[in-house]
Amino acid sequence: MKTMKLGLRAEGGAHPRGPLPRRSPCRPLTKGIAVSLMLSAASLASVPSRAQNSTVWLDEVTVIGTRTEVSVQNNPASVTVIDQQQLERKAPESIAEMLRDVPGVEVVDASAAGMKRLRIRGESSARVTILVDGQEITDHSTYGTPILIDPSNVERIDVVRGPASVLYGAKAIGGVINIITKRGSEKPVEVELGGSYYSATRGYQGWGALSGTIDNMDYRISGGLEDHGDRKVPEGRYTSTGRLDGTSFDTDNLYLHLGYTFGAAKNHYLAFKAEQNRLSTESWTDPTTLEYPVTDFRIELPQRDRQKVGLYYDGKDLGPVLRNVHVDAYYQTIDRLFLNEVVMRPTASTTVGVTSTSDDQIENFGGTAQADFQFHPDHYTIMGIHYLSDGLDAAKTSTQVATISRPPPLSPIVSTTYSEGVDNAFIRTASAFAQNEWSFAKDFKLVTGARYYYVETELDYTTNASKELGTDSDGHIVTSASLVYTGIQDTTLRAHYAEGYIMPTLLQLFTDSSAGRGTLTYGNPDLDPETSRSYEIGARYNASGLAVDLTGFYTTADDYIATIHCGTGAACPATATAAEYIYDNVNAATTYGIELMAEYTIPGTAFTPYVNGAWMKRELELNEFDTYNSNTPEFSGRFGVRHETVIGGFPLWADLFVRAASGVKLSSWNTTSASVETDSLPSWATLNFAFGGALTRDESTTFAISLNNLTNEEYRSSFDELPGVGRSVELTARMRF
């Protein structure tokens, strides 16, 4: 379809934590109001700052990147941590929006506003692993995994930028997003209520939670609702009314956590979690993408539901050799209902309507076991096994109605063609991984790792007589190596190599689909895995109010899966026409760039200027041609100044910033003219202001207000994302008692 971006935690979410300060965003504006708000924020400079050195993000401890507890400062991989304070300063419309300003990360929605996904370093969201408490969400679509989880229920988010298949499974070519959900509060009983208002969609979100800790048991029960109308955007290229038709969506969520701490040293923890997330969303079609003979195109996704139960065990500080043990297991289902309608006018008197539906269920279960060993004071070794059974039950229909109009009194000629099919397929992945951290000299650490995958694919049932039932398998090894040097005061230097590996989705292997073009795309069981190799060098500095994280990277990827015409695809069925498509390993990519996160708290003031951004080039080696026009902005980022203070015992903050990106180009092959066509989007920048704080001295009640796109800029970040919202306000309030 042509359419249309400091506490300790572990990835199982089962480690001690304490509550962090609350924050968040609200309300329409005029230029006068906006200016007065900025001046009010600036006047706070005369008040003593709450924290003169706010550069604590490099001190955050995370297991992401190594599967062992290490600070961001000394992590061998490119990692970013979004902590609770950062999350609560934003209206939690989606997890993806909370990561928009991470360097190298782009939010995409493939025209469906309620189904945001993430790209990392230009890689498709299908090549990014999404974890919830260390357990994978799968999707088996060409667009990638939407993040279906209640944002108000998230404790923190950890990100790996770049390949991480050694530690995190066979989808992490682009990177990893690990979403860690909340546990019970420290009080015996605590109630949390919150709500948000979004003027851009005339939408709202509300949530509530009951949580606490009684003796050795902690618990949390929560639920939330969210409803958004069509998005408000500036009048211009995409709309003449100021509203973007087909961008409404609604969600509801339920969550349960039960945890139990035991053992004489209180170093064993057992947890049970259950989640339900339901989504219904429309889809917007860019009218400029409709090409002859297509006159209308519409997608609806009335159901995108996820249910999951998980068990977790963590044993910490168990002995001098066996240090830690982690075991988890889970069962998850995703129900999807998809509707696609295409109307074509091949001649003045002929109308052809094609309606395609897909009613699918994804079922997966699996788990991970990991043990940490210290066989020698200079070595820290982890070993683990992982298993995932991933099944797709897909029922698809296609109805084509052709109408030929005739002059009265003759009646139109109407012909109807209907087809349906059912496929039931599986991917089962078993893998073993190991990693060793070797402190081999003063201030040096060498981290090496490897993982072996055994993958089995099976087409268990199909109504398509041309497909063969059966099982196939593949084995593959991926490796990684890093060198970290900490011999310079307050500075960490690192070099990192990592490999990525991803199996084709079940849709690409076995399922035939007519959605998008109105013509059939065949699955191809002979597809090879996609692979990648990435090289990084980086430096981090943290002292005297200055924090810097600088990374340079170079990545090559091979055997990319794309769709090609059956006129050139040897694997197409004998009955296929030249106008139909099939998936094949025909593309490759080379990506390189620089990522920067930096901030500096000005001595003697309450102001912290900062910048987060990336420069990136991405060359696609396609079946027909090579191009740098890959729908990836060369420059993107956010820069601004933040203010932290306390007035009368009430903590307050303000943030004035610009979010910007260079223009993008996207080249594609026109099979009709046998030539390259290029579409482009202009560069853009938006001015934004956010502020908030606590309404009570104990910070039990907080608020945040975000004034977005103050200049009402019309923009679109990429062809994979909807046009951005116009001038708007977001308001969030939270209360704990």
XYZ file of C-alpha atoms in Angstrom, residues 93 97 100 116 198-201 230-234 242-244 247 659 686 688 707-716 721-730:
40
model
C -1.303 9.387 24.405
C 5.081 9.501 21.409
C 9.817 10.641 19.685
C 1.848 4.032 16.297
C -5.997 16.726 23.830
C -7.390 19.690 21.921
C -5.922 18.467 18.595
C -8.264 15.465 18.577
C -10.197 13.293 13.848
C -6.867 15.097 14.114
C -6.636 18.899 13.807
C -3.991 19.985 11.278
C -3.311 23.297 9.521
C -8.566 21.747 9.354
C -9.459 18.161 10.300
C -7.850 15.001 8.953
C -7.796 9.621 12.171
C 11.456 20.082 17.298
C 7.768 23.538 15.394
C 6.657 24.254 21.646
C 1.441 24.016 24.083
C 2.279 22.376 20.771
C 3.219 23.826 17.392
C 2.759 27.445 18.481
C 3.320 28.756 14.951
C 0.748 26.344 13.480
C 3.277 24.839 11.073
C 1.975 22.441 8.419
C 4.351 19.467 8.304
C 4.705 15.753 7.800
C 3.499 9.140 9.377
C 0.335 11.227 9.379
C 0.572 15.021 8.995
C 1.480 16.618 12.330
C -1.043 18.306 14.580
C -1.562 22.036 14.361
C -1.535 24.554 17.195
C -2.932 22.636 20.144
C -2.801 22.017 23.865
C -2.436 18.917 26.001
